[in-house]
Coordinates of C-alpha atoms in Angstrom, one line a residue:
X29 CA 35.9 -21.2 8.5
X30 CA 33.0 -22.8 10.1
X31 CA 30.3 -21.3 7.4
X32 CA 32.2 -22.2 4.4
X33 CA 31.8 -26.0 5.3
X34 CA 28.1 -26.4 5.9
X35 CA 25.7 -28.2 3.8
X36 CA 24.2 -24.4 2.6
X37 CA 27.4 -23.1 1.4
X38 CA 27.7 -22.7 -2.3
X39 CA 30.9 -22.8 -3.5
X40 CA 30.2 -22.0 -7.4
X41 CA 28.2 -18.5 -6.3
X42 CA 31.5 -17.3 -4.3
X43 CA 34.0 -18.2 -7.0
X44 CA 32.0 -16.4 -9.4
X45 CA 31.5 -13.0 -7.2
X46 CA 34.7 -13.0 -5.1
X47 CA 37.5 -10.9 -6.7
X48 CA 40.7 -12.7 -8.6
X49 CA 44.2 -12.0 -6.7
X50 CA 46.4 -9.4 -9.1
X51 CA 49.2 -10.9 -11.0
X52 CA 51.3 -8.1 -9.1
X53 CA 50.9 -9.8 -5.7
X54 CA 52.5 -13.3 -7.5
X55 CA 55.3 -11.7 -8.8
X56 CA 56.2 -10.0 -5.6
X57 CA 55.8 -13.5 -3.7
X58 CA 57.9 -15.3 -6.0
X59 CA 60.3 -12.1 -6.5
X60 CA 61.1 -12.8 -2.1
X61 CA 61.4 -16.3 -2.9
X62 CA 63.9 -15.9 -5.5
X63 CA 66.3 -14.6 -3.4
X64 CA 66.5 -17.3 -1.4
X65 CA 68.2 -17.7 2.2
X66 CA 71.4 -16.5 3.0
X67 CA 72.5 -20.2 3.0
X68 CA 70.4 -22.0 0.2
X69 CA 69.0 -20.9 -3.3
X70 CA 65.9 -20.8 -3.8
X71 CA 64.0 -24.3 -5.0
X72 CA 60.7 -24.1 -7.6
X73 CA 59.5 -27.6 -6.6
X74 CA 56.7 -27.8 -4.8
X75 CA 54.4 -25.3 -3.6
X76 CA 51.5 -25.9 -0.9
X77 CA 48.0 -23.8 -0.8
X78 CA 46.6 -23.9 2.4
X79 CA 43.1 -22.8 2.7
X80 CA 42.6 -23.0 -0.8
X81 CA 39.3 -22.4 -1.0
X82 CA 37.7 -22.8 -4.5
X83 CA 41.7 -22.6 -6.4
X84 CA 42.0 -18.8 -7.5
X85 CA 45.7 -18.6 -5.7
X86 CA 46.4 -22.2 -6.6
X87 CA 46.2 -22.2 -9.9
X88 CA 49.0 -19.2 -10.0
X89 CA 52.0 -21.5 -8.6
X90 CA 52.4 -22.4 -12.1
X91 CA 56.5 -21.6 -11.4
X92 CA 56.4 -24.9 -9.6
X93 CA 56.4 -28.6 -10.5
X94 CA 54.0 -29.5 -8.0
X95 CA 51.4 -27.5 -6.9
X96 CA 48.9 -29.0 -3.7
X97 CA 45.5 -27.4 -2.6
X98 CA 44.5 -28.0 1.1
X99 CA 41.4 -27.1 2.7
X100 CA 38.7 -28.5 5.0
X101 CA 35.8 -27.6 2.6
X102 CA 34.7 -30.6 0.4
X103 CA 32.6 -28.6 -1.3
X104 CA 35.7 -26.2 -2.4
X105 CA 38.4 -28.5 -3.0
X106 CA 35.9 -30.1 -5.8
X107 CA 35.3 -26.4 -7.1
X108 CA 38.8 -25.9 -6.8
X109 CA 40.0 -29.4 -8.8
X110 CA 38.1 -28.6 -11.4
X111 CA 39.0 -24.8 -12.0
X112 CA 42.8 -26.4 -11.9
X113 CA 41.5 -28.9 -14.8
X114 CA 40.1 -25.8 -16.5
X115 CA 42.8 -23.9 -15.7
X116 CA 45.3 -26.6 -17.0
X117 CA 43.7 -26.7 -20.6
X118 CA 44.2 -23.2 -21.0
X119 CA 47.7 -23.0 -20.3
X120 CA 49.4 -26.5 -21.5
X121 CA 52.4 -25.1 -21.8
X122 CA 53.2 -24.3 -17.7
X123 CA 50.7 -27.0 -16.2
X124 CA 52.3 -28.6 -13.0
X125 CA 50.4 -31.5 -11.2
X126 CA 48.1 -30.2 -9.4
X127 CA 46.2 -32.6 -6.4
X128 CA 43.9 -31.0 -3.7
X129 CA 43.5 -33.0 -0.3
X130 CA 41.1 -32.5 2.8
X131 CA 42.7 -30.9 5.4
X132 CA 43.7 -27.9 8.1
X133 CA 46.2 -25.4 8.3
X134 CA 46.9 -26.4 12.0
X135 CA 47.0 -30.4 11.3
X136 CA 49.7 -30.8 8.1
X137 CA 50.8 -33.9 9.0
X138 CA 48.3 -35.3 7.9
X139 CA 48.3 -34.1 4.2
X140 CA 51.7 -33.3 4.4
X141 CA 53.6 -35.7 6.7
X142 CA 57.6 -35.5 5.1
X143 CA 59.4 -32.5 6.9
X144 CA 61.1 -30.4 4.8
X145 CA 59.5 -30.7 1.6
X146 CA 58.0 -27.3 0.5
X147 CA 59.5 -24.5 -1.4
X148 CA 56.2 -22.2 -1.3
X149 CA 53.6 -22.5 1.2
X150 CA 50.6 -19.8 0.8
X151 CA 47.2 -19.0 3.0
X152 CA 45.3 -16.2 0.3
X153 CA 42.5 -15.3 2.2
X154 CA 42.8 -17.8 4.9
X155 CA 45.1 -16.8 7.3
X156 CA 43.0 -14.8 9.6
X157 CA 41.7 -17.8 10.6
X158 CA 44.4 -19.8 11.3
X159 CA 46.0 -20.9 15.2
X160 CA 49.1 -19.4 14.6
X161 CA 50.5 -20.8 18.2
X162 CA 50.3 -23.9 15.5
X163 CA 50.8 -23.0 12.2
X164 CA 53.8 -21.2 12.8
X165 CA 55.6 -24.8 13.8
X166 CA 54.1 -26.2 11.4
X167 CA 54.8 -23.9 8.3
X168 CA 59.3 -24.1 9.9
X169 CA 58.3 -27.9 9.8
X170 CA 57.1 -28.7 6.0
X171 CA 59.3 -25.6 4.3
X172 CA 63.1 -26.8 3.2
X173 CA 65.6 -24.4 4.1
X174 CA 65.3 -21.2 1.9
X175 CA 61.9 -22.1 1.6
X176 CA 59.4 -19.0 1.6
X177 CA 55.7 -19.0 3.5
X178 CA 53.0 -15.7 2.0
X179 CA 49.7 -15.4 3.7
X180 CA 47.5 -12.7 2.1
X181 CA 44.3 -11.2 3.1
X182 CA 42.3 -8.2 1.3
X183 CA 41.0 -6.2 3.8
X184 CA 37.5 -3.8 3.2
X185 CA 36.5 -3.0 0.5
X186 CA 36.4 0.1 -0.9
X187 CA 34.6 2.6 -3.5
X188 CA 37.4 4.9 -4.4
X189 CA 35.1 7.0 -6.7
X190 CA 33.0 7.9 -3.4
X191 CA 35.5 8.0 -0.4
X192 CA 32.6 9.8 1.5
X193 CA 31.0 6.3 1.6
X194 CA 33.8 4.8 3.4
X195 CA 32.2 4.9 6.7
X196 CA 28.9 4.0 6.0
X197 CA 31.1 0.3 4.4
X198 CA 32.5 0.2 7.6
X199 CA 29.3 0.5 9.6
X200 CA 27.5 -2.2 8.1
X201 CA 30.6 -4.8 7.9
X202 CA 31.6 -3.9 11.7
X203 CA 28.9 -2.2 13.8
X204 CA 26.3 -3.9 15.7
X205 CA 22.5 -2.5 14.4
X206 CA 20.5 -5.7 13.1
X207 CA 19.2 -3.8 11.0
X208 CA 21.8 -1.9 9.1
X209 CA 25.0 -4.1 10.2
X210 CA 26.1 -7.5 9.8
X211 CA 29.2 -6.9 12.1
X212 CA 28.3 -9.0 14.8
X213 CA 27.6 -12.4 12.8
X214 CA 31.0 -12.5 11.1
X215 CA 32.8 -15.2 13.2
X216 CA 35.1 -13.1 15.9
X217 CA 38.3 -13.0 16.1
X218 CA 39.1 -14.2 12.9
X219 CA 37.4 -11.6 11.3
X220 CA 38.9 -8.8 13.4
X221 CA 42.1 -9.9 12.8
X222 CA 41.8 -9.5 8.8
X223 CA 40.0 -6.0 9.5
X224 CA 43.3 -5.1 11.5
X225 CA 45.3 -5.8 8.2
X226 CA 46.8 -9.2 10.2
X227 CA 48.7 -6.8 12.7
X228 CA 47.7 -9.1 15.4
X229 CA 49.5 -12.7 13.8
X230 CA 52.1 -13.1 15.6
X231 CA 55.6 -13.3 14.3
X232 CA 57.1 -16.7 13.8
X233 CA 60.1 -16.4 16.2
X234 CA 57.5 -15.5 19.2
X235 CA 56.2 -19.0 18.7
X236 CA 59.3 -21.4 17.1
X237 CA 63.0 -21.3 17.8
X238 CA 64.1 -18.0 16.6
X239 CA 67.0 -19.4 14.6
X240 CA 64.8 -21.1 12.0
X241 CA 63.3 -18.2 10.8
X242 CA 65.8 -16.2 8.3
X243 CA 63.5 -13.5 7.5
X244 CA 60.2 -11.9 8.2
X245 CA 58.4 -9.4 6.6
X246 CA 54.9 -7.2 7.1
X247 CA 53.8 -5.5 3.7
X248 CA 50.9 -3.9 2.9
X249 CA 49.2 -2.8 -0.8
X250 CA 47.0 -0.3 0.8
X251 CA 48.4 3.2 -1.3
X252 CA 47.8 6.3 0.5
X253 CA 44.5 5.2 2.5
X254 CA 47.2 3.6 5.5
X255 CA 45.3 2.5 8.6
X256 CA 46.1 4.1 11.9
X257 CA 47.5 0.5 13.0
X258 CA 50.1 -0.2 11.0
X259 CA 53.7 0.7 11.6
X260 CA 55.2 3.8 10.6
X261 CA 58.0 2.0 9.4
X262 CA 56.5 -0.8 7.5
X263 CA 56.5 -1.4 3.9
X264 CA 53.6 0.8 1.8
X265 CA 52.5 0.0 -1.4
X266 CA 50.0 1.3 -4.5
X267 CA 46.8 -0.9 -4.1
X268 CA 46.9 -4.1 -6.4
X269 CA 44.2 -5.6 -6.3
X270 CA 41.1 -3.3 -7.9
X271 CA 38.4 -5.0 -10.5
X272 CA 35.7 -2.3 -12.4
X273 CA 32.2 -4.2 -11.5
X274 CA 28.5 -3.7 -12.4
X275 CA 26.3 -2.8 -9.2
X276 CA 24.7 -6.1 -9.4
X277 CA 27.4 -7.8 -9.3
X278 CA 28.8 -5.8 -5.8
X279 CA 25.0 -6.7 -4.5
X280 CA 26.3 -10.9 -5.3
X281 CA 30.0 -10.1 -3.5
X282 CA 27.9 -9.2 -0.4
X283 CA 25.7 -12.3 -1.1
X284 CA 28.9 -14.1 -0.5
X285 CA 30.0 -12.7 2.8
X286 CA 29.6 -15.1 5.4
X287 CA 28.2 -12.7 8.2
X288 CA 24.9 -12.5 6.0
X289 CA 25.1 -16.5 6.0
X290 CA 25.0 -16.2 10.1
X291 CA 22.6 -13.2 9.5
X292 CA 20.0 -14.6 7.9
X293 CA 20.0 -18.3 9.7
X294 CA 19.2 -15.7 13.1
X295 CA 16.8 -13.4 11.2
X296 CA 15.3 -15.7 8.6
X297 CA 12.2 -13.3 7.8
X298 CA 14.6 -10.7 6.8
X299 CA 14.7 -12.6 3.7
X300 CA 10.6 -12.5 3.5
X301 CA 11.4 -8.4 3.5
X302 CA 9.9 -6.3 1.0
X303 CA 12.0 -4.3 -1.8
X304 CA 12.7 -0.8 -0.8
X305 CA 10.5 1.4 -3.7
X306 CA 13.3 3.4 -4.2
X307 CA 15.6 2.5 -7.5
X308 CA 12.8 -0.9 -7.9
X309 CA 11.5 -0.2 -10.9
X310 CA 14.4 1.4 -13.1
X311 CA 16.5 -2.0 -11.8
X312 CA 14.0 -4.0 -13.1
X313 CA 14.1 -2.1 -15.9
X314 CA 17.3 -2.2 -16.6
X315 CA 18.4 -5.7 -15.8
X316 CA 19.7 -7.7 -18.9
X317 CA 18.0 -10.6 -17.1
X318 CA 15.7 -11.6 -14.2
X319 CA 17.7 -10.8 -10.5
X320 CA 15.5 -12.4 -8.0
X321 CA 17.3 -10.7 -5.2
X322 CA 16.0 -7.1 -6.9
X323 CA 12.6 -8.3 -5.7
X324 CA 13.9 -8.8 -2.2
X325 CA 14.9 -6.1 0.5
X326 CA 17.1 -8.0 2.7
X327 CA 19.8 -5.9 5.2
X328 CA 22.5 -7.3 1.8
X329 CA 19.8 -5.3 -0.4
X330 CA 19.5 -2.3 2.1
X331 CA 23.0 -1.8 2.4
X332 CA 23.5 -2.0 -1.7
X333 CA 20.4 0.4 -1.9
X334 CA 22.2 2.8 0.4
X335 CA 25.8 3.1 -0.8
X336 CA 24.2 3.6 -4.6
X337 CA 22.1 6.5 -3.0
X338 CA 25.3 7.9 -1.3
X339 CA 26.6 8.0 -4.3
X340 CA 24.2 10.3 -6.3
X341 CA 24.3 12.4 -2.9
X342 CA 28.0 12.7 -3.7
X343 CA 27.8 12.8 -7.7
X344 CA 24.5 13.5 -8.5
X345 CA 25.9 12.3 -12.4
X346 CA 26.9 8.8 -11.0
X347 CA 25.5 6.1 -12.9
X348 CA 24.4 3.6 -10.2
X349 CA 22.0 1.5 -12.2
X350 CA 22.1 -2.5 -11.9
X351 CA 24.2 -2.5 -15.3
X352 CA 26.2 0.4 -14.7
X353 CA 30.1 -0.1 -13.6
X354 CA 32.1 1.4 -10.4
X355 CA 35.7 0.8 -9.6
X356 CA 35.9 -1.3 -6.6
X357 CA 39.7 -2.1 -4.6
X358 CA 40.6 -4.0 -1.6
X359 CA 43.9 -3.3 0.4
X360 CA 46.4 -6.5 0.8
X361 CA 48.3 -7.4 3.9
X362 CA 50.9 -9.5 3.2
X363 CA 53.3 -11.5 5.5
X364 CA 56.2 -13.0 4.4
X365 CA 58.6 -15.4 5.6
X366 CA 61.9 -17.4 4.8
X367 CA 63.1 -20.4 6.8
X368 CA 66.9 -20.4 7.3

């Protein structure tokens, strides 16, 4: 996506306050890919992230020889080579060789010009995004037969000790206020698409020959909370991927979105906004260290403000100081596919 590539972006900030995929999701991935294709076994040789962003998925193909991070971001395949490094040292005895090259999802043959020479090809995060009229082609191109393609996105976030704040997360990521919502300056309509749980992707034989496509799957990690959208019959599972965080570090996972990039580059003196009185001083009081953005009362600031006062509406026990920890969880959509 266009903001992740400018100048401003900073890659280190989102690694640290983005969420880390769940072991869980891995093992069902490479579970599908075990099984192979009806005609081939499955092969562990190379794997292929595309998108790869700053290496968090990449760094989990360790089941493969060869592992390769693609994505247009200079700025994130450097972040991402040296969390692979990092990573590397830390588990010497799995390490495949990892290499990360500049490129697009759309546009393989550039990084990855031999047909049929992936096992695993991947998109965490990413796939919203992606011209599926061409990625589709490509993906049947660069897998070998029984080779698998998973593209992931986690959808909204959610607060599943305060349900009753679900619509006001909803309001500020989708509706249109400027001064309560940064809906409209997410880029459109990639980000509808990953709201929608990827139910609008098209399925690969809609766009390829249908005969080169063995399987195809739509599988969701979204427990009992199942979006009106999705199929009655599709595949429903418990929610994977949950972290417990401290409320300042939700406020830096909004600092991250890249609505409030777009936001604030159309509304710069929101920045220049004064802190909200209310919660000021027992933040500053109990912050471990200086958090500049306390001081501040940008819309990202507002929003934080209002789910913690939701949540003492709710609970009037909740512990919604800067230090104190709430359980956060994103739903997965998952799509899967196996080349004959």
């Amino acid at each position: 996506m266009s903001a992740f590539a400018k100048s401003t972006f900073n890659a280190s900030t989102y690694s640290a306050s983005r969420p880390t995929y769940p072991s869980q999701l891995f093992e069902y991935i490479f579970s599908f890919h075990q099984r192979g294709s009806k005609l081939k076994e499955a092969q562990w040789q190379k794997a292929v992230d595309l998108g790869c962003g700053t290496g968090q998925a990449t760094v989990q193909l360790r089941p493969f020889h060869e592992v390769t991070g693609i994505d247009p971001s200079q700025g994130m395949l450097e972040k991402a080579r040296a969390y692979a490094e990092k990573s590397g040292q830390e588990n010497e005895s799995n390490n495949p060789k990892f290499n990360f090259i500049r490129g697009s999802a759309e546009e393989l043959s550039k990084a990855l010009p031999e047909n049929e020479s992936v096992d695993l090809l991947i998109a965490a995060q990413a796939a919203h995004w992606f011209d599926w009229n061409k990625v589709w082609p490509e993906t049947f191109r660069v897998l070998r037969r029984g080779g698998t393609a998973a593209f992931w996105i986690y959808a909204e976030f959610r607060l599943p000790e305060f349900p009753v704040l679900g619509p006001r997360i909803t309001a500020y990521a989708q509706a249109s206020d400027p001064l309560k919502s940064v809906g409209n300056y997410f880029q459109r309509p990639g980000r509808t698409i990953l709201e929608r749980h990827l139910v609008d992707v098209p399925e690969p034989s809609t766009v390829i020959e249908s005969d080169e496509c063995d399987e195809f799957q739509r599988v969701y990690f979204c427990g009992d909370n199942v979006p009106d959208f999705i199929s009655k019959d599709a595949p429903i599972h418990p929610v994977l991927m949950r972290t417990e965080m401290r409320w300042r570090d939700l406020l830096s996972y909004f600092r991250t979105w890249s609505a409030l990039q777009t936001y604030h580059e159309k509304y710069p003196d929101d920045l220049k906004q004064p802190a909200d009185p209310r919660f000021l001083e027992e933040d500053l009081a109990n912050s471990s260290e200086p958090l500049d953005e306390l001081r501040a009362g940008d819309i990202a600031m507002r929003f934080w403000k209002d789910l913690r006062e939701g949540a003492l509406t709710a609970n009037p026990n909740a512990k919604v100081g800067p230090e104190d920890k709430v359980q956060v969880e994103w739903p997965i959509a998952l799509l899967l596919a196996r080349k004959r």
